[in-house]
PDB file of C-alpha atoms and ligand atoms in Angstrom:
ATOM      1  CA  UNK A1219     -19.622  -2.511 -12.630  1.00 95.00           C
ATOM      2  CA  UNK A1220     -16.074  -3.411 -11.583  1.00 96.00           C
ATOM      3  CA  UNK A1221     -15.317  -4.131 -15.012  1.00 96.00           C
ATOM      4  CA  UNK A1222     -16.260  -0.591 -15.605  1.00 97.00           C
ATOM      5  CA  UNK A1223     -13.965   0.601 -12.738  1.00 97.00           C
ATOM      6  CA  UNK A1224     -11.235  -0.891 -14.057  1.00 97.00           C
ATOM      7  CA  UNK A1225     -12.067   0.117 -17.687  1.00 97.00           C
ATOM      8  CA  UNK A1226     -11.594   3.845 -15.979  1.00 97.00           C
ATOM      9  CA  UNK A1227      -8.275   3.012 -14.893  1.00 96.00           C
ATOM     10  CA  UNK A1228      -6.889   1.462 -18.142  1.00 96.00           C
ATOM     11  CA  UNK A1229      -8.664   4.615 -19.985  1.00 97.00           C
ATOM     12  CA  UNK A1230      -5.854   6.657 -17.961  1.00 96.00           C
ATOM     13  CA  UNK A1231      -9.167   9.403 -17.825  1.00 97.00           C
ATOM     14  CA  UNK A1232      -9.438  10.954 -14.178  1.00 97.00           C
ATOM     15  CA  UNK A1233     -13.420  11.940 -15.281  1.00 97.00           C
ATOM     16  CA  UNK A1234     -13.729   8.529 -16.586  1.00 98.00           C
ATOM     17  CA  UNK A1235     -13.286   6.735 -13.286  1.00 97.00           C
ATOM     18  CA  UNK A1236     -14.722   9.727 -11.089  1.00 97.00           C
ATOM     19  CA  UNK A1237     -17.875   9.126 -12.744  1.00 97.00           C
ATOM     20  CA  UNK A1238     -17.771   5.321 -12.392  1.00 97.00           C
ATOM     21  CA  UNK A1239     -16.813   5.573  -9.019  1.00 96.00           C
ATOM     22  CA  UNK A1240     -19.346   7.707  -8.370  1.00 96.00           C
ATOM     23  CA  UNK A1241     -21.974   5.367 -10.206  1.00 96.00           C
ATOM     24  CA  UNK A1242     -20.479   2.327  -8.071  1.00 96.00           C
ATOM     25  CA  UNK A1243     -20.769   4.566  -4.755  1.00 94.00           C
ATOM     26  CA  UNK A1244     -24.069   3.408  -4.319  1.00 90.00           C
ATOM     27  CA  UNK A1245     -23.750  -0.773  -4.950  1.00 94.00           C
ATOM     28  CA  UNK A1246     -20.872  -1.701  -3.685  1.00 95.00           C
ATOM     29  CA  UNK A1247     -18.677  -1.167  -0.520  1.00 92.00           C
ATOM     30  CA  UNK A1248     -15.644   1.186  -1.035  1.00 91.00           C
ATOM     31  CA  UNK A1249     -13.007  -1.620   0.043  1.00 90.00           C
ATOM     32  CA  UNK A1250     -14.839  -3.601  -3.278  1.00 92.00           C
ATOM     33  CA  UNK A1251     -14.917  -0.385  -5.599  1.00 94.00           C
ATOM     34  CA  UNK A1252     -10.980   0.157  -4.671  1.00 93.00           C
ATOM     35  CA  UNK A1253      -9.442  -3.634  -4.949  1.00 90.00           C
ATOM     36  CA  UNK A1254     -11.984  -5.384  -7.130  1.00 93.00           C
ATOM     37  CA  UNK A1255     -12.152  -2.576  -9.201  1.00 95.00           C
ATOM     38  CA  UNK A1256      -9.354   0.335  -9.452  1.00 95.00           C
ATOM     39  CA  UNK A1257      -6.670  -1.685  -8.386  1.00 92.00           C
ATOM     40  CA  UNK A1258      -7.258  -4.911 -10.994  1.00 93.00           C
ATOM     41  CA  UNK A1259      -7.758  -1.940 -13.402  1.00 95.00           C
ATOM     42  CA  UNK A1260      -4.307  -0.579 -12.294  1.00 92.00           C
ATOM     43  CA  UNK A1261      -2.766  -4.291 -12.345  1.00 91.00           C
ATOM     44  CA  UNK A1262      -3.723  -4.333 -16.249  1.00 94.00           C
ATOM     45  CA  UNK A1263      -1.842  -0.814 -17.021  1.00 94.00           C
ATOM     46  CA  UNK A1264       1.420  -2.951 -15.360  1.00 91.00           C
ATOM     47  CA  UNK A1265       0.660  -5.113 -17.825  1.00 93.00           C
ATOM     48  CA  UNK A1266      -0.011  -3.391 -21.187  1.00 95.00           C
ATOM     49  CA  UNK A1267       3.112  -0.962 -19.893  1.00 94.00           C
ATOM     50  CA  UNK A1268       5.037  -4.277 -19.905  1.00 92.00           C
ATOM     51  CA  UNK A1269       4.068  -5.354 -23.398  1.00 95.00           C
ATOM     52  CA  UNK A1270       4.850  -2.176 -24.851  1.00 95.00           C
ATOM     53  CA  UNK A1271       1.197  -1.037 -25.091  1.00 95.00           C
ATOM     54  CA  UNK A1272       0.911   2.250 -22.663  1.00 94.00           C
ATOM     55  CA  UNK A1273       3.890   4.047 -21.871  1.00 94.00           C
ATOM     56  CA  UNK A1274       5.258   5.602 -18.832  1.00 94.00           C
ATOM     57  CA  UNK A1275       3.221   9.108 -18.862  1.00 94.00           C
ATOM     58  CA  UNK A1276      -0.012   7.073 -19.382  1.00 95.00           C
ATOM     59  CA  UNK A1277       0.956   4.927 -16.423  1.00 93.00           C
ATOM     60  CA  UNK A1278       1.034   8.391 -14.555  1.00 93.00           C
ATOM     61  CA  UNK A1279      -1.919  10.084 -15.925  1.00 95.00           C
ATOM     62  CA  UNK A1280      -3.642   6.203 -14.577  1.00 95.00           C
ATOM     63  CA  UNK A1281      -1.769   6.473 -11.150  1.00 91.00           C
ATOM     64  CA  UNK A1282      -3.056   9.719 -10.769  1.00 92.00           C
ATOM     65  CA  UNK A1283      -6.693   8.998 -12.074  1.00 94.00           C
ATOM     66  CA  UNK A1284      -6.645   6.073  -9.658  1.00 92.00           C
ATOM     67  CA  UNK A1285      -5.621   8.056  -6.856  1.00 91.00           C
ATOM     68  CA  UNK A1286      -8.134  10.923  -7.445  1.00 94.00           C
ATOM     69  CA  UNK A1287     -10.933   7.711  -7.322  1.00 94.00           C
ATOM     70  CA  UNK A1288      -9.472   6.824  -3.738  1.00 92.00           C
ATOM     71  CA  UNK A1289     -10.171   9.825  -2.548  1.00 91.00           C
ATOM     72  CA  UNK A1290     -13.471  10.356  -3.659  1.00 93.00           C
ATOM     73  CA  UNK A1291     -14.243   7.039  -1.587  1.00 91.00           C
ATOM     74  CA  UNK A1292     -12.319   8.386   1.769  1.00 85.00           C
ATOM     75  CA  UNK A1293     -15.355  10.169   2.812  1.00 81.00           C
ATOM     76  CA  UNK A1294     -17.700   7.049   2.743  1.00 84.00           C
ATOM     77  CA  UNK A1295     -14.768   4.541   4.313  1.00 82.00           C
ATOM     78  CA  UNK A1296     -15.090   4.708   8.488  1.00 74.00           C
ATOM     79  CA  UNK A1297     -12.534   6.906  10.625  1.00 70.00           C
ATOM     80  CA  UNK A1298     -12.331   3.838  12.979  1.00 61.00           C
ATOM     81  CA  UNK A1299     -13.460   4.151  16.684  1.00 50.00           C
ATOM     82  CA  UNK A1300     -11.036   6.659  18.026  1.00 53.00           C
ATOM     83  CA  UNK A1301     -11.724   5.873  21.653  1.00 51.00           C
ATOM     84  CA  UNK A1302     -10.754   2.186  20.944  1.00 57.00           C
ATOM     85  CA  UNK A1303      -7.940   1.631  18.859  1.00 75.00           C
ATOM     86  CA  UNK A1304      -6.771  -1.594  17.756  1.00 89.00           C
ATOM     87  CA  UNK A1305      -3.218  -0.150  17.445  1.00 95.00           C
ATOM     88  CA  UNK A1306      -0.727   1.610  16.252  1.00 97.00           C
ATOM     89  CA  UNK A1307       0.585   1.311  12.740  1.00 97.00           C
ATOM     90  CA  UNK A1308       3.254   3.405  11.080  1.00 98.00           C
ATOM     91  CA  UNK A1309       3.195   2.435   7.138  1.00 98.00           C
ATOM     92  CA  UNK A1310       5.467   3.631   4.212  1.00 98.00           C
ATOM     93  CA  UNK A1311       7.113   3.287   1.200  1.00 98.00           C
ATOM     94  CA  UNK A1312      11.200   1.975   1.129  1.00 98.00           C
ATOM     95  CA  UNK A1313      14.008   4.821   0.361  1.00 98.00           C
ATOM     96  CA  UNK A1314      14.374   5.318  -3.484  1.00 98.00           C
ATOM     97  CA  UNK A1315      11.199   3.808  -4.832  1.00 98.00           C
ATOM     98  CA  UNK A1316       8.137   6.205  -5.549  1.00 98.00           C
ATOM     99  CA  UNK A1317       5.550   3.375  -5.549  1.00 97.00           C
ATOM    100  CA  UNK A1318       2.553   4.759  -2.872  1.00 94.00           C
ATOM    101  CA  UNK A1319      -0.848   3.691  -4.413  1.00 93.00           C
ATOM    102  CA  UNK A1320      -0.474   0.241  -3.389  1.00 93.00           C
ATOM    103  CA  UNK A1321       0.327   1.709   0.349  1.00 96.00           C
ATOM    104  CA  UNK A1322      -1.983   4.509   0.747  1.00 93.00           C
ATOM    105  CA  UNK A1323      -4.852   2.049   0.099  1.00 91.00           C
ATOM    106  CA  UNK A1324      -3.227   0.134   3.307  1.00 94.00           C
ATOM    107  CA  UNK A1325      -3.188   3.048   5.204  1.00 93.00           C
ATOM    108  CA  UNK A1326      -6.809   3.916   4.188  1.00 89.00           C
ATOM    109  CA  UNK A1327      -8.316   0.493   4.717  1.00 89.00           C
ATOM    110  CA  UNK A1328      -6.250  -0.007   8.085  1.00 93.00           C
ATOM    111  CA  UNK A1329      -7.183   3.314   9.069  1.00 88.00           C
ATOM    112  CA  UNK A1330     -11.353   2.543   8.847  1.00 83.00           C
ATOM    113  CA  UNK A1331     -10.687  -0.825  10.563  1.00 87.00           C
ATOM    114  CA  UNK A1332     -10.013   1.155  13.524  1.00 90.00           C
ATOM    115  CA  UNK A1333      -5.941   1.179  13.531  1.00 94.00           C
ATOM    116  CA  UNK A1334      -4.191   4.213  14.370  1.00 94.00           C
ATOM    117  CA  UNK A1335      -2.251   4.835  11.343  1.00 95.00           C
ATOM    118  CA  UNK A1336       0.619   6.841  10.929  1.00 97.00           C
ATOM    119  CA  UNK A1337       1.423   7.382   6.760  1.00 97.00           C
ATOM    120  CA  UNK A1338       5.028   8.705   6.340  1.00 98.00           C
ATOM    121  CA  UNK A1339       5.133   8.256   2.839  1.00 98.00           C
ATOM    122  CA  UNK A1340       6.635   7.177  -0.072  1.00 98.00           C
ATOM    123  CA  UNK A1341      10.433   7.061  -0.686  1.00 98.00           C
ATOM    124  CA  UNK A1342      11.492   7.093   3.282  1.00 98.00           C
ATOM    125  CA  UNK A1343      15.212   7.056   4.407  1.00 98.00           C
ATOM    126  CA  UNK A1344      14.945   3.593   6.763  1.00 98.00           C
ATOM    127  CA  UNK A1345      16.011   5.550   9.724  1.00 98.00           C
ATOM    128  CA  UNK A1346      12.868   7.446   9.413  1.00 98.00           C
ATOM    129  CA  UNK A1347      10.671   4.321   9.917  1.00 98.00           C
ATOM    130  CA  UNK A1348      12.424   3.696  13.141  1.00 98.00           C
ATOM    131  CA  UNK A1349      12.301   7.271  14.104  1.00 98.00           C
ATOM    132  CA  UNK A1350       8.312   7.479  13.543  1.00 98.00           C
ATOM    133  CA  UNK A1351       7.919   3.987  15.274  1.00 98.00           C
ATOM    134  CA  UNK A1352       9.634   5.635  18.443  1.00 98.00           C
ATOM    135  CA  UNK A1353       7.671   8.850  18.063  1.00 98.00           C
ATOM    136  CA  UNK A1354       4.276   7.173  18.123  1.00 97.00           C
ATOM    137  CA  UNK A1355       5.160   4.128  19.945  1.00 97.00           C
ATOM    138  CA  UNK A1356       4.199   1.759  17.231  1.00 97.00           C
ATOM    139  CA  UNK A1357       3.195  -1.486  17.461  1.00 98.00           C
ATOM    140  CA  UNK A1358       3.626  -2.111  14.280  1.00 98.00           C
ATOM    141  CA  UNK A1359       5.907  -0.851  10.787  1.00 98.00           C
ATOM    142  CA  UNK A1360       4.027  -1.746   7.567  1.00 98.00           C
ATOM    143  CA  UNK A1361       6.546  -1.599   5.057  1.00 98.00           C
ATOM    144  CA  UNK A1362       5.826  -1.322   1.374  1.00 98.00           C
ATOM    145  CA  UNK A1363       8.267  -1.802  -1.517  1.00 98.00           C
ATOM    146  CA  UNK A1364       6.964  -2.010  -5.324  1.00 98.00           C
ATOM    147  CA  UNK A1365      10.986  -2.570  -7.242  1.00 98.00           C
ATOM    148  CA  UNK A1366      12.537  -5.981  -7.219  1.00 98.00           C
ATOM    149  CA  UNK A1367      15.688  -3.157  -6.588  1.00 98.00           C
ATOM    150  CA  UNK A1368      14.125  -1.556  -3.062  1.00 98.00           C
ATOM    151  CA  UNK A1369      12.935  -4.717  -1.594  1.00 98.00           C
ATOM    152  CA  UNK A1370      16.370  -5.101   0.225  1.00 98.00           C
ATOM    153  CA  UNK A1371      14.987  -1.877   2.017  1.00 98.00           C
ATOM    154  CA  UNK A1372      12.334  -4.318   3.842  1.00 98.00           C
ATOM    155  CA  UNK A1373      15.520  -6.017   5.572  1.00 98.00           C
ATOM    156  CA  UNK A1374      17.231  -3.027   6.195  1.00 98.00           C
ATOM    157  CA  UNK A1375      14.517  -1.687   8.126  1.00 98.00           C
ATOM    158  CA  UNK A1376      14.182  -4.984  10.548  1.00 98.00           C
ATOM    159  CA  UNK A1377      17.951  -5.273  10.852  1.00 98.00           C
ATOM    160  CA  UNK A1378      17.793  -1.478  12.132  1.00 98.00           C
ATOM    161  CA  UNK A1379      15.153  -2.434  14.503  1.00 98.00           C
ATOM    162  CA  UNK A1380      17.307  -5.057  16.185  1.00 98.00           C
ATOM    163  CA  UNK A1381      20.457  -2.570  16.334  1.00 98.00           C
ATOM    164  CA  UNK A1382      18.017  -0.702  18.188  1.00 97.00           C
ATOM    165  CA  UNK A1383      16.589  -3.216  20.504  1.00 97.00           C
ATOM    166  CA  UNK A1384      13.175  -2.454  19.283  1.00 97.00           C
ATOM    167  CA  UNK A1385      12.464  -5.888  17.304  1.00 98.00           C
ATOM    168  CA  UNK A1386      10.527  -7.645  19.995  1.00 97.00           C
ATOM    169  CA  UNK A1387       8.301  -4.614  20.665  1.00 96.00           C
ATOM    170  CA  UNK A1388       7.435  -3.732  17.046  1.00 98.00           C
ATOM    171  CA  UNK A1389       5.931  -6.123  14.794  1.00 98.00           C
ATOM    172  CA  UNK A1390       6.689  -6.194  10.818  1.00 98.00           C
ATOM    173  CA  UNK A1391       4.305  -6.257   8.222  1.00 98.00           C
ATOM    174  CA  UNK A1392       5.551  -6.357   4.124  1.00 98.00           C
ATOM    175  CA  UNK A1393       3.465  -6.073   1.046  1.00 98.00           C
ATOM    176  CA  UNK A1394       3.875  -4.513  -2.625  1.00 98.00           C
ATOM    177  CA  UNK A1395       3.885  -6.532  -6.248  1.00 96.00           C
ATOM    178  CA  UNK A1396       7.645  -8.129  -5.306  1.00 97.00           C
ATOM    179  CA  UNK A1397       7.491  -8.945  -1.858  1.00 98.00           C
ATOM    180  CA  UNK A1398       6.153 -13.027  -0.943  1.00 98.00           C
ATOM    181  CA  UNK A1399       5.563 -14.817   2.287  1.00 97.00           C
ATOM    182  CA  UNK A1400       9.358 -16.776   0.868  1.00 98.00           C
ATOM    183  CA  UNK A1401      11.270 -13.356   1.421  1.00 98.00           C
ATOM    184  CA  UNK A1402       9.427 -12.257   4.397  1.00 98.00           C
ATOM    185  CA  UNK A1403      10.032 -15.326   6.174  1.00 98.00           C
ATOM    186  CA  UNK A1404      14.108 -15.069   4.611  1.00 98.00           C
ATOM    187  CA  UNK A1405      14.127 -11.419   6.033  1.00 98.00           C
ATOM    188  CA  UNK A1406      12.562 -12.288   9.551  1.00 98.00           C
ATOM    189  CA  UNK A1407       9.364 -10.128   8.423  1.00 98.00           C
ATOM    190  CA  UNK A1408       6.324 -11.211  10.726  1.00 98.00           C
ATOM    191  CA  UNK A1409       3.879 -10.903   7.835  1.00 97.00           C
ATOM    192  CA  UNK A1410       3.483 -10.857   4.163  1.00 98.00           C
ATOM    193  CA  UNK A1411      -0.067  -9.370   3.115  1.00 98.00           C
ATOM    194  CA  UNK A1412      -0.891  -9.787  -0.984  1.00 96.00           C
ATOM    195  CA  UNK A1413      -3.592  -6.945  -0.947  1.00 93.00           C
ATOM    196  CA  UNK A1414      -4.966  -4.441   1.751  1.00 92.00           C
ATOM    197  CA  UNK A1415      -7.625  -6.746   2.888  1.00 90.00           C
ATOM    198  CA  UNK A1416      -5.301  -8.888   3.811  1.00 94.00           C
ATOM    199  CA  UNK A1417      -3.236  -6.521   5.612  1.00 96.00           C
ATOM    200  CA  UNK A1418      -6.055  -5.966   7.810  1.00 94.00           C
ATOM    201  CA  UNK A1419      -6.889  -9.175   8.371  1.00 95.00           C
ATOM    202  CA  UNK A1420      -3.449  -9.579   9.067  1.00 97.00           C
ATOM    203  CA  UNK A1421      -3.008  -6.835  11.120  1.00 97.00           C
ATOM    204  CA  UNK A1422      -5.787  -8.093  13.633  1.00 96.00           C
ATOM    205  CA  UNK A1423      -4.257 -11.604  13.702  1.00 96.00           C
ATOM    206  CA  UNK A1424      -0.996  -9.986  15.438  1.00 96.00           C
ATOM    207  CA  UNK A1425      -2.340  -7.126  17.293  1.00 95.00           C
ATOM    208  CA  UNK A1426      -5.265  -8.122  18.607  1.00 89.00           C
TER     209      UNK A1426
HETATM  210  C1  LIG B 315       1.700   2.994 -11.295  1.00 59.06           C
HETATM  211  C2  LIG B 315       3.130   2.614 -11.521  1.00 59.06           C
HETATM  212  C3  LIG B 315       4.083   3.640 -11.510  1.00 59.06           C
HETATM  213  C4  LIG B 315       3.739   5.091 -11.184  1.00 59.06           C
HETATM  214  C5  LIG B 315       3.661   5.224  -9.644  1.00 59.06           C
HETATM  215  C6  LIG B 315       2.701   6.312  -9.174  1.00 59.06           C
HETATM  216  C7  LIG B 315       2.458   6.234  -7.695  1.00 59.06           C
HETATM  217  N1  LIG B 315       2.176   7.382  -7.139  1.00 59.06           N
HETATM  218  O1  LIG B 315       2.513   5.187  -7.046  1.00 59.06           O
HETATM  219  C8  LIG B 315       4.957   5.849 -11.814  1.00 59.06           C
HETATM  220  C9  LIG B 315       4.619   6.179 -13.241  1.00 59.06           C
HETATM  221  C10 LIG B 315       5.415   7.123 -11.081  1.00 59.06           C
HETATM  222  C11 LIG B 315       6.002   4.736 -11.803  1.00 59.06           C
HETATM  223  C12 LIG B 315       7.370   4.976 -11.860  1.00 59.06           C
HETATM  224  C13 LIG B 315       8.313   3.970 -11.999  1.00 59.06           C
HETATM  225  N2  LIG B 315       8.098   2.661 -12.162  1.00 59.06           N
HETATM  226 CO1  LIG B 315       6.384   1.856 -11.901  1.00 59.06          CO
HETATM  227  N3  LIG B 315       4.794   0.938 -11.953  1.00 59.06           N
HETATM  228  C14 LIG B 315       3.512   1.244 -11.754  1.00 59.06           C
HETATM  229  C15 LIG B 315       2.588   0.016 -11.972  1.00 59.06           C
HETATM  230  C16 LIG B 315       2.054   0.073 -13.389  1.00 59.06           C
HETATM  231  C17 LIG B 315       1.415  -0.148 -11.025  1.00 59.06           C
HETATM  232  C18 LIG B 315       1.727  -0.100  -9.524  1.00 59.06           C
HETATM  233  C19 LIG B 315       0.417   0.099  -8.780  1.00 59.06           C
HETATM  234  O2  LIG B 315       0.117   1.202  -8.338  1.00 59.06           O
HETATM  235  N4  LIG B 315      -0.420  -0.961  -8.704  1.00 59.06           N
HETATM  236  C20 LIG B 315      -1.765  -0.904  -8.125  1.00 59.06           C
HETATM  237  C21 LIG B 315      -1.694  -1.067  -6.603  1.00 59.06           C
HETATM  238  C22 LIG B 315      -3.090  -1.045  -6.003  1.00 59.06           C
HETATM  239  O3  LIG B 315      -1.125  -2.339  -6.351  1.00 59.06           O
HETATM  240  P1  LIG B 315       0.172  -2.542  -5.482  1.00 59.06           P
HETATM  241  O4  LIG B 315       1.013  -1.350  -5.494  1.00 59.06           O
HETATM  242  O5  LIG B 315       0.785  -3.854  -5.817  1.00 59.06           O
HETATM  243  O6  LIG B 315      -0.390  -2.628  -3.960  1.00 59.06           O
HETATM  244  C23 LIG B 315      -1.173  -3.691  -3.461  1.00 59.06           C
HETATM  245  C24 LIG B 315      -0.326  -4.850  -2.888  1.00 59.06           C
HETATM  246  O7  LIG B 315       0.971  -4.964  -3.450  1.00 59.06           O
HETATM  247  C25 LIG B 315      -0.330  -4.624  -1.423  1.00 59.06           C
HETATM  248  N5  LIG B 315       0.647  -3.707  -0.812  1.00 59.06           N
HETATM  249  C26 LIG B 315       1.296  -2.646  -1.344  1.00 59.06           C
HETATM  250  N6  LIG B 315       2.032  -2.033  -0.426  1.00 59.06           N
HETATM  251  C27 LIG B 315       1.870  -2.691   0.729  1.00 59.06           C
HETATM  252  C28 LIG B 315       2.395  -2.485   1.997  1.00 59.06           C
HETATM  253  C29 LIG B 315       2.063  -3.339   3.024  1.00 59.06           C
HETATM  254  C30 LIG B 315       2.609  -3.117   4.371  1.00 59.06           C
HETATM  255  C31 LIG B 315       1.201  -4.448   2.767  1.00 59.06           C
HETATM  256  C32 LIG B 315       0.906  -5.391   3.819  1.00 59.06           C
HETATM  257  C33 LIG B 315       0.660  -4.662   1.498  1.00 59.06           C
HETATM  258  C34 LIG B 315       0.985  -3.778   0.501  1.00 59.06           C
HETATM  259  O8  LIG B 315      -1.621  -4.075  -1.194  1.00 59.06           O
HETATM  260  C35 LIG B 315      -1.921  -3.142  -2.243  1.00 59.06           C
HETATM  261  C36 LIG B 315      -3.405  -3.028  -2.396  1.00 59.06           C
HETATM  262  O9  LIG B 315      -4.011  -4.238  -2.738  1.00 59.06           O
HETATM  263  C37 LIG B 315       3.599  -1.159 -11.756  1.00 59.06           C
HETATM  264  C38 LIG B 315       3.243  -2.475 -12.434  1.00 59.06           C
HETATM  265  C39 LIG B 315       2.805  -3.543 -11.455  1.00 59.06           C
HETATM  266  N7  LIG B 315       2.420  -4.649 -12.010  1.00 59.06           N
HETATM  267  O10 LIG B 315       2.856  -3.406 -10.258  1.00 59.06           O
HETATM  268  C40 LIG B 315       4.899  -0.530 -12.277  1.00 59.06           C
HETATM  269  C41 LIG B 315       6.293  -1.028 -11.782  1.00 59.06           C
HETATM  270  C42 LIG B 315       6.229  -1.322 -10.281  1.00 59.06           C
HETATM  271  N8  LIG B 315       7.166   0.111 -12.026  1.00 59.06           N
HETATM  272  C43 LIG B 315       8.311  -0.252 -12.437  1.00 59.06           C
HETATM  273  C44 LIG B 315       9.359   0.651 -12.763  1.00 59.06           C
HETATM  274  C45 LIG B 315      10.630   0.016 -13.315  1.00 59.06           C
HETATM  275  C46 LIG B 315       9.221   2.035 -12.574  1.00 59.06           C
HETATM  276  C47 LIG B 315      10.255   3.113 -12.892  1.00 59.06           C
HETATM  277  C48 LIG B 315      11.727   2.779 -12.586  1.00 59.06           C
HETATM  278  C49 LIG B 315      10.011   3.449 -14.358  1.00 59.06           C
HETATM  279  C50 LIG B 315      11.036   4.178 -15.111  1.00 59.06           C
HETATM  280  N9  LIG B 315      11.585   3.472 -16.052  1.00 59.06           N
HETATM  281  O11 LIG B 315      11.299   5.330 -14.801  1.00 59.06           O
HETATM  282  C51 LIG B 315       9.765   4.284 -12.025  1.00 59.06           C
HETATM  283  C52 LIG B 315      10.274   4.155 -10.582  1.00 59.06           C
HETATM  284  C53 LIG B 315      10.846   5.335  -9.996  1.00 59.06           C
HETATM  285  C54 LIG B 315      11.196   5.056  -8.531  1.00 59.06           C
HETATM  286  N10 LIG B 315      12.390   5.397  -8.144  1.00 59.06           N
HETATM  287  O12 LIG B 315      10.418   4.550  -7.756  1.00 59.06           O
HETATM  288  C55 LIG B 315       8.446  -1.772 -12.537  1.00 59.06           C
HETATM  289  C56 LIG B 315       9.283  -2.408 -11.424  1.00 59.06           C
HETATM  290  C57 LIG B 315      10.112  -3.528 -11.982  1.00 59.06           C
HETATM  291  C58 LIG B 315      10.777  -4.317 -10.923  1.00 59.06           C
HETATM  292  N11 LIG B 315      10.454  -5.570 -10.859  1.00 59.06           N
HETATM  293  O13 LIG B 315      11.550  -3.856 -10.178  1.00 59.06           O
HETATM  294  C59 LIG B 315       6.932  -2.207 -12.605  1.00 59.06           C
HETATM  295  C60 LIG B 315       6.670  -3.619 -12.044  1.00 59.06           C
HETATM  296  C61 LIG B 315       6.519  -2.121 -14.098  1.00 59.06           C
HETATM  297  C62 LIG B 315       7.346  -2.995 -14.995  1.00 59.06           C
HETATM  298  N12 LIG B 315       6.994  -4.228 -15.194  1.00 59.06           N
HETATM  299  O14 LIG B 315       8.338  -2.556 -15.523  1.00 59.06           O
HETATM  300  N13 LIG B 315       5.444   3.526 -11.784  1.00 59.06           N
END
């Protein structure tokens, strides 16, 4: 089954993985269906892209398959208590890089943990974070960045965050394909998360 999934994915066909997500639905638990299954099966287009194999508008006809197979699986994934949030968690994409799959299955899978999640996005100015994070009173900035050439946004964001005074109040979470617990301990991040799982479980470790 999630060899199926991620056969969808690779196939670049939005029917293809509707219809095996919507075979999964029943078997296995959306958080499974989405990293077990659509994301390893988005991992391998990274790879045949690399080798020459797929090329860049069948990377986009996956990203958008795989993103039309998320969706189908918001309906089943909790809303999260909303009398008893676990916190507040603004989430986004670094300035110049147009990498959001990774980060909109954070959002999602923090969301049905019961976080209050605020999404702003993908390719979002740093000042923006900080602007959201004061808006909403965040506890927390998740901060995703998918280019070995936007990861410097990470920092930027946390060294904006002291020139505000705001450092000690808001925690800092960074993830995407680049990122490692090495750089987010060199940047002064206070966690690295590998996959949205891990975000959560993250998340709670900090928060809670
Ligand atoms: C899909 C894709 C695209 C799609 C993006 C569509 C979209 N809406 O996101 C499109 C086709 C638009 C695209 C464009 C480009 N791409 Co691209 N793309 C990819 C690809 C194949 C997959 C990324 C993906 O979605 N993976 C699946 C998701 C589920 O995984 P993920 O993003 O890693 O997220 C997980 C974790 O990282 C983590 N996570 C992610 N975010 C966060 C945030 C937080 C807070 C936390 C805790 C965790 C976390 O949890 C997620 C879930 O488990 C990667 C290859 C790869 N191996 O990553 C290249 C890749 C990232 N792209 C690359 C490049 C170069 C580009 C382009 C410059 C291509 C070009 N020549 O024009 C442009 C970039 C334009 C720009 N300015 O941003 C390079 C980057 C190279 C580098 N090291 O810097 C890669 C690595 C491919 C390659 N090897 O060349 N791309």
């Amino acid at each position: 089954m999630l060899q199926e999934l991620a056969g969808a994915v690779i196939s670049c066909k939005r029917d293809t993985v509707l219809a095996a997500v919507e075979k999964a639905k029943g078997e296995l638990e959306p958080s499974e269906i989405i990293e077990k299954g659509l994301a390893a099966g988005m991992n391998q287009v990274g790879v045949l892209f690399e080798r020459g194999k797929l090329f860049l508008p069948h990377v986009m006809m996956a990203a958008d398959a795989m993103a039309a197979g998320v969706a189908a699986l918001k309906e089943l994934m909790p809303e999260g208590a909303s009398s008893s949030k676990l916190g507040v968690i603004v989430n986004g994409t670094v300035e110049g890089d147009v990498h959001d799959i990774g980060k909109s299955i954070v959002s999602t899978m923090l969301q049905s943990a019961g976080f209050e999640v605020y999404d702003i996005g993908r390719d979002v100015p740093v000042k923006n974070f900080i602007q959201k994070a004061k808006e909403v009173n965040a506890d927390m900035i998740g901060i995703s960045a998918l280019m070995t050439t936007t990861l410097q946004g990470q920092r930027d964001i946390i060294e904006l965050l002291k020139e505000e005074g705001m450092r000690d109040k808001v925690k800092v979470m960074i993830g995407g394909a680049p990122a490692t617990q090495a750089w987010a301990d060199k940047i002064g991040a206070d966690c690295y998360a590998e996959n949205a799982s891990e975000a959560v479980a993250k998340a709670k470790e900090l928060l809670l």
